mmCIF file of C-alpha atoms and ligand atoms in Angstrom:
data_model
loop_
_atom_site.group_PDB
_atom_site.id
_atom_site.type_symbol
_atom_site.label_atom_id
_atom_site.label_comp_id
_atom_site.label_asym_id
_atom_site.label_seq_id
_atom_site.Cartn_x
_atom_site.Cartn_y
_atom_site.Cartn_z
ATOM 1 C CA MET A 1 118.390 46.238 100.615
ATOM 2 C CA VAL A 2 122.061 45.385 99.939
ATOM 3 C CA LYS A 3 123.368 42.508 102.056
ATOM 4 C CA ALA A 4 126.808 43.263 103.511
ATOM 5 C CA PHE A 5 129.655 41.233 105.000
ATOM 6 C CA THR A 6 132.225 42.903 107.246
ATOM 7 C CA PRO A 7 134.974 40.358 107.991
ATOM 8 C CA ASN A 8 137.606 41.336 110.557
ATOM 9 C CA THR A 9 140.228 38.801 109.446
ATOM 10 C CA LEU A 10 141.523 37.470 106.143
ATOM 11 C CA GLU A 11 140.354 33.981 107.115
ATOM 12 C CA GLU A 12 136.787 35.251 107.586
ATOM 13 C CA ALA A 13 136.959 37.066 104.232
ATOM 14 C CA LEU A 14 138.161 33.912 102.433
ATOM 15 C CA ASP A 15 135.335 31.995 104.066
ATOM 16 C CA VAL A 16 132.760 34.555 102.853
ATOM 17 C CA LEU A 17 134.263 34.414 99.348
ATOM 18 C CA SER A 18 134.110 30.613 99.250
ATOM 19 C CA LYS A 19 130.398 30.548 100.082
ATOM 20 C CA ASN A 20 129.013 33.673 98.388
ATOM 21 C CA GLN A 21 129.191 35.674 95.185
ATOM 22 C CA VAL A 22 130.132 39.098 96.581
ATOM 23 C CA MET A 23 131.502 42.408 95.426
ATOM 24 C CA ILE A 24 134.663 43.372 97.297
ATOM 25 C CA LEU A 25 134.701 46.974 98.499
ATOM 26 C CA ASN A 26 137.722 48.617 100.099
ATOM 27 C CA GLY A 27 137.620 52.432 99.960
ATOM 28 C CA GLY A 28 134.711 52.443 97.516
ATOM 29 C CA THR A 29 136.113 55.442 95.610
ATOM 30 C CA ASP A 30 135.823 53.602 92.292
ATOM 31 C CA LEU A 31 132.900 51.322 93.088
ATOM 32 C CA MET A 32 130.596 53.971 94.577
ATOM 33 C CA VAL A 33 131.138 56.194 91.527
ATOM 34 C CA LYS A 34 130.522 53.306 89.109
ATOM 35 C CA ARG A 35 127.381 52.187 90.975
ATOM 36 C CA LYS A 36 125.829 55.605 91.529
ATOM 37 C CA THR A 37 122.360 56.126 90.120
ATOM 38 C CA TRP A 38 120.552 59.413 90.807
ATOM 39 C CA SER A 39 121.534 62.265 93.055
ATOM 40 C CA GLY A 40 120.363 61.546 96.631
ATOM 41 C CA VAL A 41 119.784 57.852 95.851
ATOM 42 C CA VAL A 42 122.085 55.177 97.313
ATOM 43 C CA PRO A 43 124.298 53.326 94.790
ATOM 44 C CA SER A 44 122.910 50.054 93.466
ATOM 45 C CA PHE A 45 124.726 46.727 93.891
ATOM 46 C CA GLU A 46 123.400 43.562 92.303
ATOM 47 C CA LYS A 47 125.431 41.330 94.641
ATOM 48 C CA PRO A 48 126.111 41.454 98.391
ATOM 49 C CA VAL A 49 129.056 43.681 99.275
ATOM 50 C CA MET A 50 132.047 42.533 101.326
ATOM 51 C CA PHE A 51 133.812 45.433 103.088
ATOM 52 C CA ILE A 52 137.489 44.580 103.575
ATOM 53 C CA ASN A 53 138.807 47.781 105.129
ATOM 54 C CA LYS A 54 138.737 46.384 108.698
ATOM 55 C CA ILE A 55 141.148 43.541 107.880
ATOM 56 C CA SER A 56 144.498 44.467 109.458
ATOM 57 C CA GLU A 57 146.397 41.638 107.647
ATOM 58 C CA LEU A 58 145.733 43.499 104.385
ATOM 59 C CA ARG A 59 147.353 46.684 105.697
ATOM 60 C CA SER A 60 150.889 45.620 106.502
ATOM 61 C CA ILE A 61 154.033 46.921 104.800
ATOM 62 C CA SER A 62 157.314 45.024 105.164
ATOM 63 C CA ILE A 63 160.655 44.221 103.551
ATOM 64 C CA LYS A 64 162.137 40.725 103.284
ATOM 65 C CA ASN A 65 165.225 39.849 101.213
ATOM 66 C CA ARG A 66 165.163 43.175 99.312
ATOM 67 C CA THR A 67 161.505 42.620 98.371
ATOM 68 C CA LEU A 68 158.904 45.157 99.417
ATOM 69 C CA TYR A 69 155.551 43.652 100.460
ATOM 70 C CA ILE A 70 152.556 45.996 100.473
ATOM 71 C CA GLY A 71 149.152 44.914 101.808
ATOM 72 C CA SER A 72 146.436 45.480 99.211
ATOM 73 C CA GLY A 73 144.239 47.294 101.736
ATOM 74 C CA CYS A 74 146.770 50.041 102.486
ATOM 75 C CA THR A 75 145.346 53.448 101.706
ATOM 76 C CA PHE A 76 147.432 55.902 99.734
ATOM 77 C CA ASN A 77 147.838 58.103 102.818
ATOM 78 C CA GLU A 78 149.092 55.126 104.854
ATOM 79 C CA LEU A 79 151.665 54.413 102.144
ATOM 80 C CA ASN A 80 152.652 58.048 102.041
ATOM 81 C CA ASN A 81 153.178 58.093 105.824
ATOM 82 C CA SER A 82 155.233 54.901 105.865
ATOM 83 C CA LEU A 83 158.990 55.262 106.334
ATOM 84 C CA ILE A 84 159.765 52.259 104.151
ATOM 85 C CA ILE A 85 157.751 53.165 101.064
ATOM 86 C CA PRO A 86 160.216 54.431 98.427
ATOM 87 C CA LYS A 87 160.134 57.972 97.108
ATOM 88 C CA TYR A 88 159.078 56.938 93.595
ATOM 89 C CA LEU A 89 155.772 55.570 94.953
ATOM 90 C CA LYS A 90 155.209 58.612 97.185
ATOM 91 C CA VAL A 91 155.757 61.006 94.282
ATOM 92 C CA VAL A 92 153.097 59.139 92.271
ATOM 93 C CA ILE A 93 150.718 58.959 95.266
ATOM 94 C CA LYS A 94 150.917 62.724 95.901
ATOM 95 C CA GLU A 95 149.337 63.293 92.496
ATOM 96 C CA ILE A 96 146.444 60.885 92.995
ATOM 97 C CA ALA A 97 143.039 62.527 93.609
ATOM 98 C CA SER A 98 142.936 64.671 96.784
ATOM 99 C CA PRO A 99 143.980 64.112 100.436
ATOM 100 C CA ALA A 100 140.391 63.135 101.378
ATOM 101 C CA ILE A 101 140.189 60.460 98.669
ATOM 102 C CA ARG A 102 143.730 59.226 99.475
ATOM 103 C CA ASN A 103 142.550 58.654 103.055
ATOM 104 C CA VAL A 104 140.245 55.836 101.928
ATOM 105 C CA ALA A 105 141.395 54.814 98.416
ATOM 106 C CA SER A 106 143.547 51.673 98.489
ATOM 107 C CA ILE A 107 146.421 50.439 96.361
ATOM 108 C CA GLY A 108 144.555 47.135 95.827
ATOM 109 C CA GLY A 109 141.458 48.976 94.611
ATOM 110 C CA ASN A 110 143.523 50.943 92.089
ATOM 111 C CA ILE A 111 145.037 47.721 90.715
ATOM 112 C CA CYS A 112 141.780 45.707 90.641
ATOM 113 C CA ASN A 113 139.904 48.576 89.006
ATOM 114 C CA ALA A 114 142.418 48.047 86.153
ATOM 115 C CA SER A 115 142.053 51.470 84.573
ATOM 116 C CA PRO A 116 144.778 52.399 82.043
ATOM 117 C CA ALA A 117 144.819 55.714 83.967
ATOM 118 C CA GLY A 118 145.317 54.031 87.364
ATOM 119 C CA ASP A 119 148.330 55.978 88.600
ATOM 120 C CA ILE A 120 149.914 53.440 90.952
ATOM 121 C CA ILE A 121 149.812 50.762 88.238
ATOM 122 C CA LEU A 122 152.411 52.697 86.211
ATOM 123 C CA PRO A 123 155.475 52.213 88.497
ATOM 124 C CA LEU A 124 154.309 48.702 89.374
ATOM 125 C CA TYR A 125 154.273 47.777 85.667
ATOM 126 C CA ALA A 126 157.652 49.360 85.032
ATOM 127 C CA LEU A 127 159.207 47.451 87.944
ATOM 128 C CA ASP A 128 157.542 44.116 87.081
ATOM 129 C CA ALA A 129 155.717 43.977 90.412
ATOM 130 C CA LYS A 130 153.961 40.756 91.374
ATOM 131 C CA LEU A 131 150.585 40.220 93.011
ATOM 132 C CA LYS A 132 149.548 37.660 95.598
ATOM 133 C CA LEU A 133 146.000 36.373 95.172
ATOM 134 C CA MET A 134 144.338 34.116 97.730
ATOM 135 C CA SER A 135 141.224 31.991 97.868
ATOM 136 C CA LYS A 136 140.179 29.439 100.491
ATOM 137 C CA GLU A 137 141.732 26.635 98.412
ATOM 138 C CA ARG A 138 144.951 28.154 97.103
ATOM 139 C CA GLU A 139 147.263 31.114 96.758
ATOM 140 C CA ARG A 140 149.178 32.235 93.678
ATOM 141 C CA ILE A 141 151.684 34.958 92.833
ATOM 142 C CA ILE A 142 151.544 36.407 89.305
ATOM 143 C CA PRO A 143 153.149 39.381 87.519
ATOM 144 C CA ILE A 144 150.908 42.458 87.397
ATOM 145 C CA LYS A 145 151.254 42.302 83.588
ATOM 146 C CA GLU A 146 149.406 38.955 83.628
ATOM 147 C CA PHE A 147 146.748 40.263 86.006
ATOM 148 C CA ILE A 148 145.542 43.347 84.129
ATOM 149 C CA ILE A 149 144.467 42.335 80.635
ATOM 150 C CA GLY A 150 142.340 45.263 79.456
ATOM 151 C CA PRO A 151 140.471 48.331 80.660
ATOM 152 C CA GLY A 152 138.628 47.141 83.790
ATOM 153 C CA LYS A 153 139.576 43.524 83.031
ATOM 154 C CA THR A 154 141.694 41.290 85.266
ATOM 155 C CA THR A 155 142.439 37.591 85.592
ATOM 156 C CA ILE A 156 141.107 37.413 89.160
ATOM 157 C CA CYS A 157 139.139 34.196 89.688
ATOM 158 C CA SER A 158 135.878 33.725 91.532
ATOM 159 C CA GLY A 159 136.554 33.361 95.264
ATOM 160 C CA GLU A 160 139.905 35.214 95.072
ATOM 161 C CA ILE A 161 141.098 38.370 96.762
ATOM 162 C CA LEU A 162 144.235 40.393 96.086
ATOM 163 C CA THR A 163 146.206 40.340 99.324
ATOM 164 C CA GLU A 164 149.687 41.689 98.595
ATOM 165 C CA ILE A 165 151.857 43.551 96.103
ATOM 166 C CA LEU A 166 155.506 42.467 95.843
ATOM 167 C CA ILE A 167 158.280 44.638 94.415
ATOM 168 C CA GLU A 168 161.627 42.864 94.125
ATOM 169 C CA ASN A 169 164.847 44.948 94.334
ATOM 170 C CA TYR A 170 162.625 47.879 95.183
ATOM 171 C CA ASP A 171 165.257 50.298 96.516
ATOM 172 C CA ASN A 172 167.866 52.780 95.254
ATOM 173 C CA LYS A 173 166.026 53.783 92.110
ATOM 174 C CA GLU A 174 166.633 56.966 90.147
ATOM 175 C CA PHE A 175 163.444 57.945 88.347
ATOM 176 C CA TYR A 176 161.602 60.551 86.354
ATOM 177 C CA TYR A 177 157.782 60.803 86.640
ATOM 178 C CA HIS A 178 155.317 63.089 84.970
ATOM 179 C CA LYS A 179 151.502 63.024 85.081
ATOM 180 C CA LEU A 180 149.528 65.256 82.800
ATOM 181 C CA GLY A 181 145.991 66.051 83.988
ATOM 182 C CA THR A 182 143.466 68.790 83.337
ATOM 183 C CA ARG A 183 144.369 70.423 86.663
ATOM 184 C CA LYS A 184 146.823 69.899 89.503
ATOM 185 C CA ALA A 185 144.558 67.889 91.861
ATOM 186 C CA THR A 186 141.605 65.477 91.538
ATOM 187 C CA ALA A 187 142.321 64.848 87.869
ATOM 188 C CA LEU A 188 142.735 61.520 86.126
ATOM 189 C CA ALA A 189 145.750 61.382 83.816
ATOM 190 C CA LYS A 190 145.463 62.383 80.158
ATOM 191 C CA ALA A 191 148.878 60.769 79.872
ATOM 192 C CA SER A 192 151.589 59.738 82.296
ATOM 193 C CA PHE A 193 155.184 58.578 82.066
ATOM 194 C CA ILE A 194 157.690 56.960 84.387
ATOM 195 C CA GLY A 195 161.304 56.084 83.654
ATOM 196 C CA PHE A 196 163.624 54.294 86.099
ATOM 197 C CA TYR A 197 167.346 54.220 85.435
ATOM 198 C CA GLU A 198 170.602 52.986 86.867
ATOM 199 C CA VAL A 199 173.685 54.562 85.310
ATOM 200 C CA GLU A 200 177.287 53.752 86.226
ATOM 201 C CA ASN A 201 180.232 55.565 84.592
ATOM 202 C CA SER A 202 177.930 56.792 81.784
ATOM 203 C CA THR A 203 176.799 53.214 81.048
ATOM 204 C CA ILE A 204 173.144 52.244 81.420
ATOM 205 C CA ARG A 205 172.931 49.360 83.919
ATOM 206 C CA ASP A 206 169.122 49.168 83.978
ATOM 207 C CA LEU A 207 166.232 50.982 82.371
ATOM 208 C CA ARG A 208 162.477 50.735 82.910
ATOM 209 C CA ILE A 209 159.939 52.786 80.992
ATOM 210 C CA ALA A 210 156.120 52.843 81.238
ATOM 211 C CA PHE A 211 153.347 54.982 79.756
ATOM 212 C CA GLY A 212 149.855 55.395 81.268
ATOM 213 C CA SER A 213 146.534 56.355 79.640
ATOM 214 C CA VAL A 214 147.789 55.676 76.117
ATOM 215 C CA GLY A 215 146.594 52.109 75.530
ATOM 216 C CA PRO A 216 144.171 49.520 76.901
ATOM 217 C CA VAL A 217 146.742 48.703 79.588
ATOM 218 C CA VAL A 218 149.932 50.447 80.754
ATOM 219 C CA ILE A 219 152.503 50.317 77.920
ATOM 220 C CA SER A 220 155.977 48.931 78.609
ATOM 221 C CA ASN A 221 158.335 46.669 76.685
ATOM 222 C CA ARG A 222 161.148 44.794 78.409
ATOM 223 C CA ASP A 223 162.904 43.769 75.148
ATOM 224 C CA LEU A 224 163.131 47.381 74.059
ATOM 225 C CA GLU A 225 164.455 48.421 77.479
ATOM 226 C CA LEU A 226 167.025 45.614 77.466
ATOM 227 C CA SER A 227 168.255 46.632 73.994
ATOM 228 C CA LEU A 228 169.462 49.878 75.632
ATOM 229 C CA VAL A 229 170.987 48.304 78.754
ATOM 230 C CA GLY A 230 174.770 48.084 78.505
ATOM 231 C CA GLY A 231 174.962 51.010 76.083
ATOM 232 C CA SER A 232 176.379 54.423 76.900
ATOM 233 C CA ILE A 233 174.269 57.516 77.500
ATOM 234 C CA LYS A 234 175.947 59.121 74.479
ATOM 235 C CA ASP A 235 174.911 56.228 72.183
ATOM 236 C CA THR A 236 171.375 56.357 73.562
ATOM 237 C CA LYS A 237 171.177 60.070 72.756
ATOM 238 C CA PHE A 238 172.250 59.323 69.162
ATOM 239 C CA LYS A 239 169.510 56.689 68.930
ATOM 240 C CA VAL A 240 166.708 58.832 70.382
ATOM 241 C CA CYS A 241 164.757 59.140 67.101
ATOM 242 C CA GLU A 242 164.856 55.368 66.577
ATOM 243 C CA ILE A 243 163.766 54.620 70.176
ATOM 244 C CA VAL A 244 160.946 57.171 70.044
ATOM 245 C CA GLY A 245 159.848 55.640 66.722
ATOM 246 C CA ARG A 246 159.675 52.161 68.250
ATOM 247 C CA TYR A 247 157.623 53.341 71.237
ATOM 248 C CA SER A 248 155.386 55.290 68.857
ATOM 249 C CA GLU A 249 154.321 51.940 67.353
ATOM 250 C CA LEU A 250 153.377 50.583 70.812
ATOM 251 C CA ILE A 251 151.394 53.596 72.021
ATOM 252 C CA ARG A 252 147.709 53.346 71.011
ATOM 253 C CA PRO A 253 145.740 56.102 72.747
ATOM 254 C CA ILE A 254 142.053 56.869 72.241
ATOM 255 C CA ASP A 255 139.982 60.062 72.072
ATOM 256 C CA ASP A 256 137.826 60.492 75.176
ATOM 257 C CA ALA A 257 136.404 63.183 77.455
ATOM 258 C CA ARG A 258 139.826 63.886 78.951
ATOM 259 C CA SER A 259 141.948 64.276 75.814
ATOM 260 C CA THR A 260 142.532 63.376 72.178
ATOM 261 C CA ALA A 261 144.571 60.431 70.920
ATOM 262 C CA LYS A 262 146.785 62.782 68.910
ATOM 263 C CA TYR A 263 147.671 64.974 71.899
ATOM 264 C CA ARG A 264 148.244 61.973 74.159
ATOM 265 C CA LYS A 265 150.698 60.409 71.753
ATOM 266 C CA PHE A 266 152.506 63.696 71.083
ATOM 267 C CA VAL A 267 152.991 64.482 74.766
ATOM 268 C CA SER A 268 153.966 60.906 75.726
ATOM 269 C CA LEU A 269 156.698 60.753 73.106
ATOM 270 C CA ASN A 270 157.930 64.203 74.171
ATOM 271 C CA LEU A 271 158.208 62.951 77.762
ATOM 272 C CA LEU A 272 160.195 59.935 76.540
ATOM 273 C CA ARG A 273 162.478 62.180 74.467
ATOM 274 C CA HIS A 274 163.056 64.459 77.479
ATOM 275 C CA PHE A 275 163.802 61.457 79.698
ATOM 276 C CA LEU A 276 166.381 59.999 77.292
ATOM 277 C CA LEU A 277 168.065 63.290 76.403
ATOM 278 C CA ASN A 278 168.069 65.091 79.751
ATOM 279 C CA GLU A 279 167.104 62.987 82.756
ATOM 280 C CA LEU A 280 169.364 59.982 82.063
ATOM 281 C CA SER A 281 172.489 62.117 82.173
ATOM 282 C CA LYS A 282 171.576 64.074 85.339
HETATM 283 C C1 FAD B 1 137.295 62.229 92.888
HETATM 284 C C2 FAD B 1 138.150 61.064 92.508
HETATM 285 C C3 FAD B 1 139.416 61.286 92.018
HETATM 286 C C4 FAD B 1 140.233 60.204 91.635
HETATM 287 N N1 FAD B 1 141.489 60.468 91.178
HETATM 288 C C5 FAD B 1 142.298 59.447 90.836
HETATM 289 C C6 FAD B 1 143.611 59.707 90.360
HETATM 290 O O1 FAD B 1 144.080 60.841 90.270
HETATM 291 N N2 FAD B 1 144.371 58.626 90.014
HETATM 292 C C7 FAD B 1 143.914 57.331 90.107
HETATM 293 O O2 FAD B 1 144.653 56.416 89.778
HETATM 294 N N3 FAD B 1 142.673 57.067 90.564
HETATM 295 C C8 FAD B 1 141.850 58.084 90.930
HETATM 296 N N4 FAD B 1 140.582 57.816 91.391
HETATM 297 C C9 FAD B 1 140.109 56.435 91.430
HETATM 298 C C10 FAD B 1 140.205 55.708 92.810
HETATM 299 O O3 FAD B 1 140.285 56.605 93.880
HETATM 300 C C11 FAD B 1 141.417 54.757 92.855
HETATM 301 O O4 FAD B 1 141.390 53.860 91.777
HETATM 302 C C12 FAD B 1 141.481 53.996 94.193
HETATM 303 O O5 FAD B 1 142.775 53.484 94.374
HETATM 304 C C13 FAD B 1 140.488 52.840 94.298
HETATM 305 O O6 FAD B 1 140.646 52.224 95.563
HETATM 306 P P1 FAD B 1 139.391 51.844 96.481
HETATM 307 O O7 FAD B 1 139.931 51.183 97.698
HETATM 308 O O8 FAD B 1 138.521 53.020 96.696
HETATM 309 O O9 FAD B 1 138.687 50.787 95.513
HETATM 310 P P2 FAD B 1 137.171 50.276 95.520
HETATM 311 O O10 FAD B 1 136.291 51.284 94.877
HETATM 312 O O11 FAD B 1 136.788 49.783 96.877
HETATM 313 O O12 FAD B 1 137.338 49.013 94.544
HETATM 314 C C14 FAD B 1 137.734 49.170 93.200
HETATM 315 C C15 FAD B 1 137.679 47.805 92.503
HETATM 316 O O13 FAD B 1 138.648 46.923 93.030
HETATM 317 C C16 FAD B 1 138.046 45.760 93.617
HETATM 318 N N5 FAD B 1 138.861 45.475 94.803
HETATM 319 C C17 FAD B 1 139.261 46.371 95.747
HETATM 320 N N6 FAD B 1 140.144 45.785 96.590
HETATM 321 C C18 FAD B 1 140.275 44.503 96.188
HETATM 322 C C19 FAD B 1 141.047 43.380 96.662
HETATM 323 N N7 FAD B 1 141.861 43.480 97.725
HETATM 324 N N8 FAD B 1 140.936 42.206 96.002
HETATM 325 C C20 FAD B 1 140.121 42.088 94.922
HETATM 326 N N9 FAD B 1 139.384 43.098 94.427
HETATM 327 C C21 FAD B 1 139.458 44.291 95.054
HETATM 328 C C22 FAD B 1 136.600 46.150 93.871
HETATM 329 O O14 FAD B 1 135.745 45.015 93.851
HETATM 330 C C23 FAD B 1 136.341 47.082 92.695
HETATM 331 O O15 FAD B 1 136.082 46.341 91.521
HETATM 332 C C24 FAD B 1 139.753 58.873 91.776
HETATM 333 C C25 FAD B 1 138.460 58.645 92.292
HETATM 334 C C26 FAD B 1 137.670 59.721 92.655
HETATM 335 C C27 FAD B 1 136.292 59.453 93.211
#
């Protein structure tokens, strides 16, 4: 039988983590699928499971000094119902799975599962979000880009738990988002794109671009974005072929059950082209 821990506070959870090798389970919507065996048979876990969905400290949402703090245990429906969660996160959330899954699936689970198709990871990558990780001995804050290092691979250490997601300067963002799945609901992305922009008097003041499902991790490149900041929209339109060419070198999709590498690349670059030619000047 699987041994289970059900801490009610973060302190209890850190204590469990310091004394045991456990598998953290929040909503279980990734873990239960990964651990399923046969129909009608309970999923198999080789380690004790620690349920963290009763820990209220992991479910808070707040703003301090223009930074948005999101508890890792917040479910997607909780985020969607919050008045302080920005529209760009809600638009992404509305396309994740189905309402029933969003009732239990957490933002922390999506990040720690580290799938290149993890939808919430896309805006977090584009905006250089940071993650707070805690263990009994220490806490550290690292960029999400240093946390997710490959499909299903993270730099989480033994005894650590993801507690919070931090988005600095989170507000007033114009954006364009598109997720391409096999159907409208309950579909993982074949490809996804998000572009954030700040334009003042036809000059680009900031630009953030990220692609999902087209590489081992979400694809973004700050140097490339910064090379366009300060330029005019007109200049950017002239340079579209060059920019698309440079992103084409970064995008490395694979063939899998959901789509082909060729289609993924084609559609991702089309979304980028549309963003640069049409959305930026809206
Ligand atoms: C039918 C279906 C449809 C889906 N559709 C989508 C979709 O459209 N888009 C999408 O992105 N995903 C989708 N998913 C995947 C899943 O729902 C999400 O990734 C969800 O956010 C996972 O959250 P969870 O709380 O259920 O994670 P869990 O399954 O509980 O955990 C996932 C992983 O994260 C670890 N973990 C969880 N919380 C923490 C923490 N605080 N600290 C450290 N480690 C932690 C767990 O140990 C595990 O390795 C779908 C899943 C299903 C079953």
